[in-house]
Coordinates of C-alpha atoms in Angstrom, one line a residue:
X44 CA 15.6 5.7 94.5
X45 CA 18.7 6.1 92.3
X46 CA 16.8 5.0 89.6
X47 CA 15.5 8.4 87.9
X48 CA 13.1 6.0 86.1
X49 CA 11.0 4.7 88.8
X50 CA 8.2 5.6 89.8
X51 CA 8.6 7.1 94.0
X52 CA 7.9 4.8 96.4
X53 CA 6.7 5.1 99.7
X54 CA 9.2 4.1 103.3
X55 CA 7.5 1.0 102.9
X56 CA 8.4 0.2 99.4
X57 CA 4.9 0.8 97.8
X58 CA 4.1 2.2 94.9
X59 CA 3.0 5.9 95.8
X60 CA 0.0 7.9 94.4
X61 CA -2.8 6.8 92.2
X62 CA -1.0 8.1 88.9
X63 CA -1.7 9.9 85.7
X64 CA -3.3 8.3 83.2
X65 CA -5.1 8.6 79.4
X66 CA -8.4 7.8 78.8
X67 CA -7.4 4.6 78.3
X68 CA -5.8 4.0 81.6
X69 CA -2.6 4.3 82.4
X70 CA 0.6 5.6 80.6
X71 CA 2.6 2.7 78.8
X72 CA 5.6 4.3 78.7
X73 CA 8.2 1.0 78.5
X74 CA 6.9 -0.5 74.9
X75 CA 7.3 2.7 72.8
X76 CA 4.4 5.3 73.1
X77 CA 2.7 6.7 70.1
X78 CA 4.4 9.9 68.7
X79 CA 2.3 13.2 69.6
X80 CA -0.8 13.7 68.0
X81 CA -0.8 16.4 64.9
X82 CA -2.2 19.4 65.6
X83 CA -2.2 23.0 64.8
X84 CA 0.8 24.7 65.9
X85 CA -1.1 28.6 66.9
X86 CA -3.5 28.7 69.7
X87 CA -3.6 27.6 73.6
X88 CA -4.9 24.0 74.5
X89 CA -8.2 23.6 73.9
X90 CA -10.5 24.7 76.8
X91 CA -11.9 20.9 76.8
X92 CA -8.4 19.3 77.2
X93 CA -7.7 21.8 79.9
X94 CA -11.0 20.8 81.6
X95 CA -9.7 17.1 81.5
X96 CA -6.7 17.4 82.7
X97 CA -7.1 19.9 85.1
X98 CA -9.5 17.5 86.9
X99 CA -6.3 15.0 86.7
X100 CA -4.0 17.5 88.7
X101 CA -6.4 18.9 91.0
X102 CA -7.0 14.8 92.0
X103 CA -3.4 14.0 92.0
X104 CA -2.5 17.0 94.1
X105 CA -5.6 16.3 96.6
X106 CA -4.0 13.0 96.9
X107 CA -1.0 14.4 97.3
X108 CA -1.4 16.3 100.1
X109 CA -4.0 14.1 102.1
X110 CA -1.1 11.3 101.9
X111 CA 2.3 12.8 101.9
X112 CA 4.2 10.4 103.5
X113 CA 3.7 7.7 100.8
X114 CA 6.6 9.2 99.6
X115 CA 10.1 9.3 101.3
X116 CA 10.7 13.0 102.8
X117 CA 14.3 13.1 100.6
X118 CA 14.7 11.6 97.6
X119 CA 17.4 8.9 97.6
X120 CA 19.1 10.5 94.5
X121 CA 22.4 11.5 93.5
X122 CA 23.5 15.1 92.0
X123 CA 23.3 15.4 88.4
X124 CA 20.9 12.5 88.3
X125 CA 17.9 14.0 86.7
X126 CA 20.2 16.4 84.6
X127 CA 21.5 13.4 83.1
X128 CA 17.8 11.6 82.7
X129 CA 16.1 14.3 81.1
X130 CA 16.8 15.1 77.1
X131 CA 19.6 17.5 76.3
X132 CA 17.7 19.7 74.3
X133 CA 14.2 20.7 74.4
X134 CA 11.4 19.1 72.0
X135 CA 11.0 20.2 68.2
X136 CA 7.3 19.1 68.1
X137 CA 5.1 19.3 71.2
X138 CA 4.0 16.1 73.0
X139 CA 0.5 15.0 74.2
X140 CA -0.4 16.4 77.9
X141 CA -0.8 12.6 79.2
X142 CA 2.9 12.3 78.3
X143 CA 3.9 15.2 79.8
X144 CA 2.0 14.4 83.2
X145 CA 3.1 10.5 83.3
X146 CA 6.8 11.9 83.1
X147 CA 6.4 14.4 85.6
X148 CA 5.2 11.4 88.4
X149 CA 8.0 9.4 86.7
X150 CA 10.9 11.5 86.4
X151 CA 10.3 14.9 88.2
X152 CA 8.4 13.4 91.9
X153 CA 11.1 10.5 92.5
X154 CA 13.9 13.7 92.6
X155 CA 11.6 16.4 94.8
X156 CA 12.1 16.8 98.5
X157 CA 8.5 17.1 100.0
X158 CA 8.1 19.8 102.2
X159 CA 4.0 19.2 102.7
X160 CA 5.7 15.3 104.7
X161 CA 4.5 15.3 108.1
X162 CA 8.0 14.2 108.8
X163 CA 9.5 17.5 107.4
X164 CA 11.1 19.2 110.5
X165 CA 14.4 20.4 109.0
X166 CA 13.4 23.7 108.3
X167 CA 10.4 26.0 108.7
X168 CA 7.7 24.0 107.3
X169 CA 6.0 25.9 103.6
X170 CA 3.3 23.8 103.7
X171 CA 0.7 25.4 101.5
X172 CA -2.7 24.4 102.7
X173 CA -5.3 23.5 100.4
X174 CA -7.5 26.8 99.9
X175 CA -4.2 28.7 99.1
X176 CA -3.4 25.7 96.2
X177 CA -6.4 26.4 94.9
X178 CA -5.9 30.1 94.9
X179 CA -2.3 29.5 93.2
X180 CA -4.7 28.1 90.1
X181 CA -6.7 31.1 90.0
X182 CA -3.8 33.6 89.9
X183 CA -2.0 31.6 87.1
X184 CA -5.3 31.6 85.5
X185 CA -5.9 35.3 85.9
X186 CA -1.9 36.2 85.5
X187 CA -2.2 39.5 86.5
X188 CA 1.1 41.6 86.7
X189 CA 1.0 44.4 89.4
X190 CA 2.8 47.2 87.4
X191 CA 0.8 50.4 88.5
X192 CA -2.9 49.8 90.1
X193 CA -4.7 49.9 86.5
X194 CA -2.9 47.1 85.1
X195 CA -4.6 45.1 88.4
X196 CA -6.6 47.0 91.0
X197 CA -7.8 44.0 92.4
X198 CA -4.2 42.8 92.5
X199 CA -3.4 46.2 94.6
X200 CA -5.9 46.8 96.5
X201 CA -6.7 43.0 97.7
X202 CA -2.9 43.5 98.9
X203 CA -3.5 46.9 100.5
X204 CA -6.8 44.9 102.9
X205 CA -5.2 41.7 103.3
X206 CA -2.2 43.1 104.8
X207 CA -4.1 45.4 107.1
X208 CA -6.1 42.3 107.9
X209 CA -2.7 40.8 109.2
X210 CA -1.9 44.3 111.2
X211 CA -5.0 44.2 113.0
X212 CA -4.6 40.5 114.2
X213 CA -1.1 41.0 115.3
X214 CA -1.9 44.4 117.0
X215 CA 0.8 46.5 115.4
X216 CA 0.1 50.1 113.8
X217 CA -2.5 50.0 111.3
X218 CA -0.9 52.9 109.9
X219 CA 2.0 51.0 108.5
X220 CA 2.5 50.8 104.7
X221 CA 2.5 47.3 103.4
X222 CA 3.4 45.4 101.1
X223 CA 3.9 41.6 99.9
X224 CA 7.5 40.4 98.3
X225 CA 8.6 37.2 97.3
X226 CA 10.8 36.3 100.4
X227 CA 12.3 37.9 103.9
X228 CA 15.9 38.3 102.2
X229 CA 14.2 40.5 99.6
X230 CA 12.3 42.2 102.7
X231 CA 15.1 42.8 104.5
X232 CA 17.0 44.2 101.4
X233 CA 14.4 47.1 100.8
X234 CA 14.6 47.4 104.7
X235 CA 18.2 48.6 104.8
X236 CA 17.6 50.6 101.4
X237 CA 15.3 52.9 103.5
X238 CA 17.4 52.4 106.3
X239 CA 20.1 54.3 103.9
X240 CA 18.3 56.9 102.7
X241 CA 16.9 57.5 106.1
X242 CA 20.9 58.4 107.2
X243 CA 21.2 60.1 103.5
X244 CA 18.2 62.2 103.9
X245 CA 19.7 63.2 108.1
X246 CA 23.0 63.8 106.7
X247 CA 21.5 66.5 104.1
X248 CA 19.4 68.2 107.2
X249 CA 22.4 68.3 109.2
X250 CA 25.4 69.6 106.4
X251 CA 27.3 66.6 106.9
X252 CA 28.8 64.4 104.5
X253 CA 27.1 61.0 103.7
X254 CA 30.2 58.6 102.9
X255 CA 28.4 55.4 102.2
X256 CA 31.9 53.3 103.0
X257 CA 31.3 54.7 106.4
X258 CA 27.9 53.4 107.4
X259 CA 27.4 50.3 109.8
X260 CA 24.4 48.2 110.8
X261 CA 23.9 46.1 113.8
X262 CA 22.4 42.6 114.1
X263 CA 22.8 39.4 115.9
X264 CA 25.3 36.8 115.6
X265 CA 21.9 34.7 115.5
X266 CA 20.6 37.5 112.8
X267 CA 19.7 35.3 109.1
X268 CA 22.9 35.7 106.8
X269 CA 20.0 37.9 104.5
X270 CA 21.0 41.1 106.7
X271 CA 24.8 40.8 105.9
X272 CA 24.3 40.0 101.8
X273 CA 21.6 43.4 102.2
X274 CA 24.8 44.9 103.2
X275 CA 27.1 43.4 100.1
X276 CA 24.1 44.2 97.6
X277 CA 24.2 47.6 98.5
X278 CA 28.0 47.9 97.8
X279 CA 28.7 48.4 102.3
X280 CA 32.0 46.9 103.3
X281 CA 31.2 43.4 104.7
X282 CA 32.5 44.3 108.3
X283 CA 30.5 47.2 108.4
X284 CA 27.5 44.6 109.4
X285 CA 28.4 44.2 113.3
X286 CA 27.2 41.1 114.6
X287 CA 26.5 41.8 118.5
X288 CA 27.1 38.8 120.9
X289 CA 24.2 37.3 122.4
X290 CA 23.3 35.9 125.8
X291 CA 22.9 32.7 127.1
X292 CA 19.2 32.6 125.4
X293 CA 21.0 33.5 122.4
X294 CA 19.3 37.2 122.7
X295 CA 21.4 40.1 121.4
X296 CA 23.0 42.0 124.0
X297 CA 21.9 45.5 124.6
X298 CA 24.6 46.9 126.7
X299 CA 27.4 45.7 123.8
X300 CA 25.2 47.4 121.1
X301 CA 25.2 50.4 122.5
X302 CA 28.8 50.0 123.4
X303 CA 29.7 49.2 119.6
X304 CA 27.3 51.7 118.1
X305 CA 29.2 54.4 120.5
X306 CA 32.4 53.5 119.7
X307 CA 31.8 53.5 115.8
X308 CA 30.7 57.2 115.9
X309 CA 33.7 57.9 117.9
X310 CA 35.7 56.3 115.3
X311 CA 34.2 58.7 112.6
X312 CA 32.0 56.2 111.7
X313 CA 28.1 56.5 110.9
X314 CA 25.3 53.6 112.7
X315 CA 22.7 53.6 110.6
X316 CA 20.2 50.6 111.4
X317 CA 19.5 48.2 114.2
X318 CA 17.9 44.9 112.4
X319 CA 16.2 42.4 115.4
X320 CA 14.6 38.9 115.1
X321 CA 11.6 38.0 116.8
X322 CA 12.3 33.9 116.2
X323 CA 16.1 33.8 115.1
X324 CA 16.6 30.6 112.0
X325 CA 19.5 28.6 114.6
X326 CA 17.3 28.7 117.5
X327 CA 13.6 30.6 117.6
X328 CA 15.2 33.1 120.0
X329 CA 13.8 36.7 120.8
X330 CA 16.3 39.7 120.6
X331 CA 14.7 42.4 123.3
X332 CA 13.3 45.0 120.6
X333 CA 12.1 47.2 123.0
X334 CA 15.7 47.5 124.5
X335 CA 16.8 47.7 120.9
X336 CA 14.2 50.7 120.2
X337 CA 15.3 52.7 122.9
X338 CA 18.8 52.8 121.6
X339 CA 17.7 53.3 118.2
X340 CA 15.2 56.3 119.3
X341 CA 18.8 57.4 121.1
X342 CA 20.9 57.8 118.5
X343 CA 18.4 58.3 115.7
X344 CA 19.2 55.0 114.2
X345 CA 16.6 52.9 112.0
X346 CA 15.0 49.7 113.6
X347 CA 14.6 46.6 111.1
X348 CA 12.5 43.5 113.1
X349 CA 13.2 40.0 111.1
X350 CA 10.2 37.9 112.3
X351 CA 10.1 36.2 109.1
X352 CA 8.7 32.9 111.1
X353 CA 8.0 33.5 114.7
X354 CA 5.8 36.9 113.8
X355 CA 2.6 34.4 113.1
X356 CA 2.6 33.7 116.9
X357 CA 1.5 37.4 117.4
X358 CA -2.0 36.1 116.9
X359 CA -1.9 33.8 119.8
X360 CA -2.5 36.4 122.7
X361 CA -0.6 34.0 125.1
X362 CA 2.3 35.2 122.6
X363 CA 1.9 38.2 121.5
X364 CA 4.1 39.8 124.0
X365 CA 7.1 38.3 121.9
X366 CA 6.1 41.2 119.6
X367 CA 6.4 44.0 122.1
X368 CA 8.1 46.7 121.2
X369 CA 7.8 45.9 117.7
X370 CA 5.1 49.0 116.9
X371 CA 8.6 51.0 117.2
X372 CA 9.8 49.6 114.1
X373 CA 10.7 51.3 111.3
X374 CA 10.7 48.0 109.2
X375 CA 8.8 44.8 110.2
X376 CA 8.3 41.1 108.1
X377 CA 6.9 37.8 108.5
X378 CA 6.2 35.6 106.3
X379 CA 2.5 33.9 106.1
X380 CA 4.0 30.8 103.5
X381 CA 6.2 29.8 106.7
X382 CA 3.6 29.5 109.6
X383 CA 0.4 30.6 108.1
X384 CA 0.4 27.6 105.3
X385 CA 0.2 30.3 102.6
X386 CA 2.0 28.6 99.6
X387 CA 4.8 29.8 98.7
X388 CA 6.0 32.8 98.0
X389 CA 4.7 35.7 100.5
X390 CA 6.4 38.1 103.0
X391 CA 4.6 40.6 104.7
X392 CA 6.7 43.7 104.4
X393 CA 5.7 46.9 106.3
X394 CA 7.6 50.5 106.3
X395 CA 6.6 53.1 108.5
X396 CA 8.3 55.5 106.5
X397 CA 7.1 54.8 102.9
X398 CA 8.5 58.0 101.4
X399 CA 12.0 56.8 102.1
X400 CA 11.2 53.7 100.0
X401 CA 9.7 55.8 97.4
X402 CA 13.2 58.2 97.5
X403 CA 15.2 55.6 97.0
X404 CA 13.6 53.0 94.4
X405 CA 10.7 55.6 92.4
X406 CA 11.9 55.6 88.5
X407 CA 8.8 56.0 86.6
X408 CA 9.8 55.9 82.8
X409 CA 7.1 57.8 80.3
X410 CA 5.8 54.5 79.0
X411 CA 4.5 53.4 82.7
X412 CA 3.1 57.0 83.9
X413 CA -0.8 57.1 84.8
X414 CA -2.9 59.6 85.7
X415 CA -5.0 57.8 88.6
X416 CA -6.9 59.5 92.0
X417 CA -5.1 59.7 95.0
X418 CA -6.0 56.8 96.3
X419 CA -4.7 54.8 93.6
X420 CA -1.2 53.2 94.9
X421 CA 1.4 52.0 92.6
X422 CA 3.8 49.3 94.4
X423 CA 6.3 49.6 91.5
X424 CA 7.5 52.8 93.4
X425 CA 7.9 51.1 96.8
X426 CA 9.7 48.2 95.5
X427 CA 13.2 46.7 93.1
X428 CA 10.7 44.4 91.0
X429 CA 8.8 46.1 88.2
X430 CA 6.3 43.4 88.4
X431 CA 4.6 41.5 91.2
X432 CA 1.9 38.5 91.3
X433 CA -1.1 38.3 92.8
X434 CA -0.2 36.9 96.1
X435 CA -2.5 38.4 98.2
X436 CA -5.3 36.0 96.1
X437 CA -4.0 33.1 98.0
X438 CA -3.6 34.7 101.4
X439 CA -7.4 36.0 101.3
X440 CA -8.2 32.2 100.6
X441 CA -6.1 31.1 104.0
X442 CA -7.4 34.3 106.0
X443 CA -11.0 33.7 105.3
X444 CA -11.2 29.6 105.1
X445 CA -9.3 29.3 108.2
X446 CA -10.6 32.7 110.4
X447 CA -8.1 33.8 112.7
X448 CA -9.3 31.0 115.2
X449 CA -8.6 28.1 112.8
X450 CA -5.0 29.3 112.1
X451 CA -4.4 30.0 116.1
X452 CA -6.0 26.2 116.8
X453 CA -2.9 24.9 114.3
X454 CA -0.1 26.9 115.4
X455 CA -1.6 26.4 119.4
X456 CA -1.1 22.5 118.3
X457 CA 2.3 23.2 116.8
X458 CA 3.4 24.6 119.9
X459 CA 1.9 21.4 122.0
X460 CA 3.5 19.2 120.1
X461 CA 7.1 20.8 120.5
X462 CA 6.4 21.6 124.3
X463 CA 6.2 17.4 124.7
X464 CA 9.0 16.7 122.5
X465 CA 11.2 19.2 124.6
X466 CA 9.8 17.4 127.7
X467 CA 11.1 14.3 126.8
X468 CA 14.5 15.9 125.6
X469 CA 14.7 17.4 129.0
X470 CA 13.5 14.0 130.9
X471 CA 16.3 11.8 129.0
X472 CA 19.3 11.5 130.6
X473 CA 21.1 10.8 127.2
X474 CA 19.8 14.1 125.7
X475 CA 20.6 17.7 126.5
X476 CA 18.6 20.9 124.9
X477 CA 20.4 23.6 123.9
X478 CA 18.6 26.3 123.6
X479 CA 15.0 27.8 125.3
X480 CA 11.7 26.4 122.7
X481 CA 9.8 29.5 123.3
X482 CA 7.7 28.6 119.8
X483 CA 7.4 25.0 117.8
X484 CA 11.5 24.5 117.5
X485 CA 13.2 22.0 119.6
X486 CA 17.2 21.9 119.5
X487 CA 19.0 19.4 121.4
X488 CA 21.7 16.6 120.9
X489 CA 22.3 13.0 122.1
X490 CA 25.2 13.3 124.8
X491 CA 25.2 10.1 126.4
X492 CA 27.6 9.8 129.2
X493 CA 29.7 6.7 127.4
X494 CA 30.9 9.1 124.5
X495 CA 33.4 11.2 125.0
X496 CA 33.2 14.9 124.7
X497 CA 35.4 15.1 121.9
X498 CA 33.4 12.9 119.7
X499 CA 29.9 14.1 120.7
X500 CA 29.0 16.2 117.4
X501 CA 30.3 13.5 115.1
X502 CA 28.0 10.9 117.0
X503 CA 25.3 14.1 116.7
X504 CA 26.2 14.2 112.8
X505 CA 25.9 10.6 112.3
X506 CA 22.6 10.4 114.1
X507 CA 21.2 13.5 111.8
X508 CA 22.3 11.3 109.2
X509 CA 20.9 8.2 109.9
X510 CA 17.2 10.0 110.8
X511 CA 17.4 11.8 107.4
X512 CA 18.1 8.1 105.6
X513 CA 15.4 6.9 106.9
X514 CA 12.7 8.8 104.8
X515 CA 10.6 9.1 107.6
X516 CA 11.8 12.4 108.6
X517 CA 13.9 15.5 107.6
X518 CA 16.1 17.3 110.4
X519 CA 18.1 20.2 109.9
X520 CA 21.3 20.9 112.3
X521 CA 23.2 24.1 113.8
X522 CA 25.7 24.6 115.7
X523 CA 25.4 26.3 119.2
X524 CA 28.5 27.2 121.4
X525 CA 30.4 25.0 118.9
X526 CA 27.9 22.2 119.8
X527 CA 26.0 20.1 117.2
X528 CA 22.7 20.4 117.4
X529 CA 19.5 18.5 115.9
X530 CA 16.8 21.1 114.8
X531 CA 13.3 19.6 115.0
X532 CA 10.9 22.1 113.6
X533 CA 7.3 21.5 113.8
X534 CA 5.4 23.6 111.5
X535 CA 3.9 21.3 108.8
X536 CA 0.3 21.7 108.9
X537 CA -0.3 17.9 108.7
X538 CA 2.2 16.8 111.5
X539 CA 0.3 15.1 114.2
X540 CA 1.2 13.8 117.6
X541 CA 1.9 10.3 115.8
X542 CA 4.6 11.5 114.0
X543 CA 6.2 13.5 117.0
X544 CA 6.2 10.2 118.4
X545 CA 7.8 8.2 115.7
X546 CA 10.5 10.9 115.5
X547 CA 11.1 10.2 119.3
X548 CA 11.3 6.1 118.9
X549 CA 13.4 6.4 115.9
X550 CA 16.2 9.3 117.8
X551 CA 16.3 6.7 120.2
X552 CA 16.7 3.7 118.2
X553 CA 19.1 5.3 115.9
X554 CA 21.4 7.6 118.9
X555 CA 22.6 4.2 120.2
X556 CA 23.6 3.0 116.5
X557 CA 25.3 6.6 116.4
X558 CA 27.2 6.2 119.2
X559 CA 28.3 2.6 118.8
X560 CA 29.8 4.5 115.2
X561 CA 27.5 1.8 112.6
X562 CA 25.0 3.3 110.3
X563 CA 22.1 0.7 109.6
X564 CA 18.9 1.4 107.5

């Protein structure tokens, strides 16, 4: 697979996919292929050639995802390598779509890491089920651009239903003001901005001075770096982002919160937000939000909840209770293109108090005013981008072909499947979890009593290694108590119990290579 000119292959050294081809058959492309066909330079491809073609994609993507592991999860490339395959400069004359398509299967799949594998259990699975796929062709079809609700009030108001939709299955406050953004760390960003002018806007009530150097926010050490860069975005002194200890279930700490967000206003200081995870990124853990709200409702502080992946497990009634106390929030996310096999890129964002949003980010120049009904909402306001896609087009799709009941019968399956791989983790005596699996993440390491202490996370490293090379699978690793540890996410809406239990045969088969220190393929 160093090769950027071969066609991907499959673990078992087949030739993967069926291939794009001309209505001849296949693409010759190792004798010299015919230079592009004249023709006229204005104007969009024909709607014929689009027809043609479009029935080649939408069968080489079916294939695609029905058979993901013909390919290798990680490419076997070096950096630099399709960089240096690829022309220097773009074409002066355009080039015929079978061209175009044959390069992309020879050039482009042999470098992409394939996050709709089975095997793909390094990080939360994206794996963009097949109704939303074909809802990403109708919204680059339609290409709507969400400025104000006239330029798309199917684009605003589809968001406005589909996003209550979500409230109603995860029992939170319909009430809530929603809207979709292209990922958590954005979320999370517009969270604090409130968050901000929340303490600017009590600052003003109250005659005091609002010293922005001076504000501090409180998360996990578990937290996702995204709350910290929120902090450096908005210009905060790095340190002013505490990062609160955490117990043994890697849960933040009440009692220390409290103690820290005391001692800070003591110090002249001013607390300002309280951001929770439901589902941390290291480990899946649960910070107590309603411990968290009660110190936020204390000290008039604003409550953020990240539960960017473990916040689709609030349909499942057996685990909604890991979302209790989150109808406190101020600011809540998940994200349905983690867990809910939405393609990428939606976050569910939700503010409680809207008009701080509105303070803070409104700038409505002369060229964009309207002159709609009440009714009419216009996200621009809410939000830093101008422009937004029509996302919720492809999370209708999931929501409706799947029902609530078919999304809770995958992630119950998820859930299954991690519950017996912990089980076995727990039943070795050469492995060790780390950490509690309270959703579909299992972390653990090989500790087998002839390696010494000292050594254990370079044999860990090793053995992450050698499951990675082996195209079979893709872990991620963290490190817990200064302890490497394997991450084995399920999440991947076409992992089965089959693959669970290849994972399992090949940890042990390649542990004992990682310990004896030899690497074999």
């Amino acid at each position: 697979m160093d090769d950027p000119s071969v066609t991907a292959v499959n673990v078992r050294g087949e030739t993967a996919g069926n291939g794009f081809s001309t209505a001849e058959g296949p693409l010759d492309l190792t004798d010299g292929s015919p230079e592009p066909a004249l023709r006229k330079l204005v104007g969009d491809m024909p709607a014929d050639e689009f027809r043609r073609f479009g029935r080649q994609v939408v069968d080489w993507i079916a294939d695609y995802i029905e058979h993901p592991e013909r390919y290798p999860v990680q490419p076997g490339v070096k950096p630099g390598a399709l960089v240096d395959a690829l022309p220097a400069s773009g074409p002066e004359r355009g080039e015929p779509m079978d061209r175009i398509l044959a390069d992309f299967e020879r050039q482009i799949v042999p470098h992409v890491t394939h996050w709709n594998h089975p095997g793909f259990m390094g990080y939360f699975a994206t794996s963009g089920a097949m109704p939303g796929v074909l809802a990403e062709a109708l919204i680059a079809g339609l290409n709507n651009i969400g400025l104000l609700w006239k330029t798309s009030p199917a684009l605003t108001e589809l968001e406005q239903v589909t996003l209550r939709w979500l409230l109603e299955w995860l029992r939170l406050p319909a009430s809530w003001f929603g809207m979709t953004l292209a990922g958590a760390s954005v979320a999370s960003l517009h969270a604090v901005i409130a968050a901000r002018e929340a303490s600017r806007e009590q600052a003003r009530a109250t005659g005091q001075p609002f010293e922005l150097e001076k504000l501090t926010l409180y998360t996990s050490e578990q937290a996702h770096s995204s709350i910290e860069k929120a902090m450096l975005v908005l210009g905060l002194p790095r340190g002013n982002c505490r990062q609160i200890p955490v117990d043994d279930a890697f849960r933040m700490r009440p009692g220390l919160l409290e103690d820290r967000v005391r001692a800070d206003q003591a110090a002249g200081l001013r607390p300002f937000c309280i951001a929770g995870t439901v589902g941390t990124t290291s480990t899946t853990s649960v910070d107590p939000i309603p411990a968290l709200a009660d110190i936020a409702a204390r000290y008039s502080l604003w409550l953020h909840v990240d539960a960017a992946y473990a916040g689709a497990a609030g349909i499942l009634p057996e685990k909604r209770h890991y979302l209790d106390g989150c109808e406190r929030a101020d600011t809540f996310l998940f994200n349905p293109h983690k867990w809910l096999f939405t393609p990428m890129d939606l976050t569910a964002f939700y503010c409680r108090r809207p008009e701080e949003l509105r303070q803070a980010l409104s700038l409505v120049p002369d060229y964009l005013r309207s002159q709609e009904g009440q009714r009419a909402v216009n996200f621009m306001e809410y939000a830093l981008p101008l422009g937004r896609r029509f996302r919720a087009l492809k999370l209708w799709f999931v929501m409706r072909y799947f029902g609530r009941e078919g999304l809770a019968a995958n992630l119950r399956e998820h859930i299954r499947l991690a519950d017996g791989f912990a089980r076995r983790v727990d039943e070795h005596p050469d492995f060790e979890r780390l950490a509690p699996a309270p959703f579909s993440a299992v972390c653990f390491r090989y500790r087998p009593p002839s390696v010494d202490p000292e050594n254990l996370n370079a044999v860990n490293q090793r053995l992450i290694e050698a499951i990675n090379d082996s195209g079979e699978f893709f872990l991620s690793s963290t490190v817990l108590h200064e302890q490497v540890a394997l991450r084995v996410a399920i999440g991947n809406i076409h992992t089965r119990e089959q693959h669970v239990n290849r994972l399992w045969e090949l940890l042990l088969q390649k542990s004992t290579e990682a310990a004896a220190g030899r690497k074999q393929n």
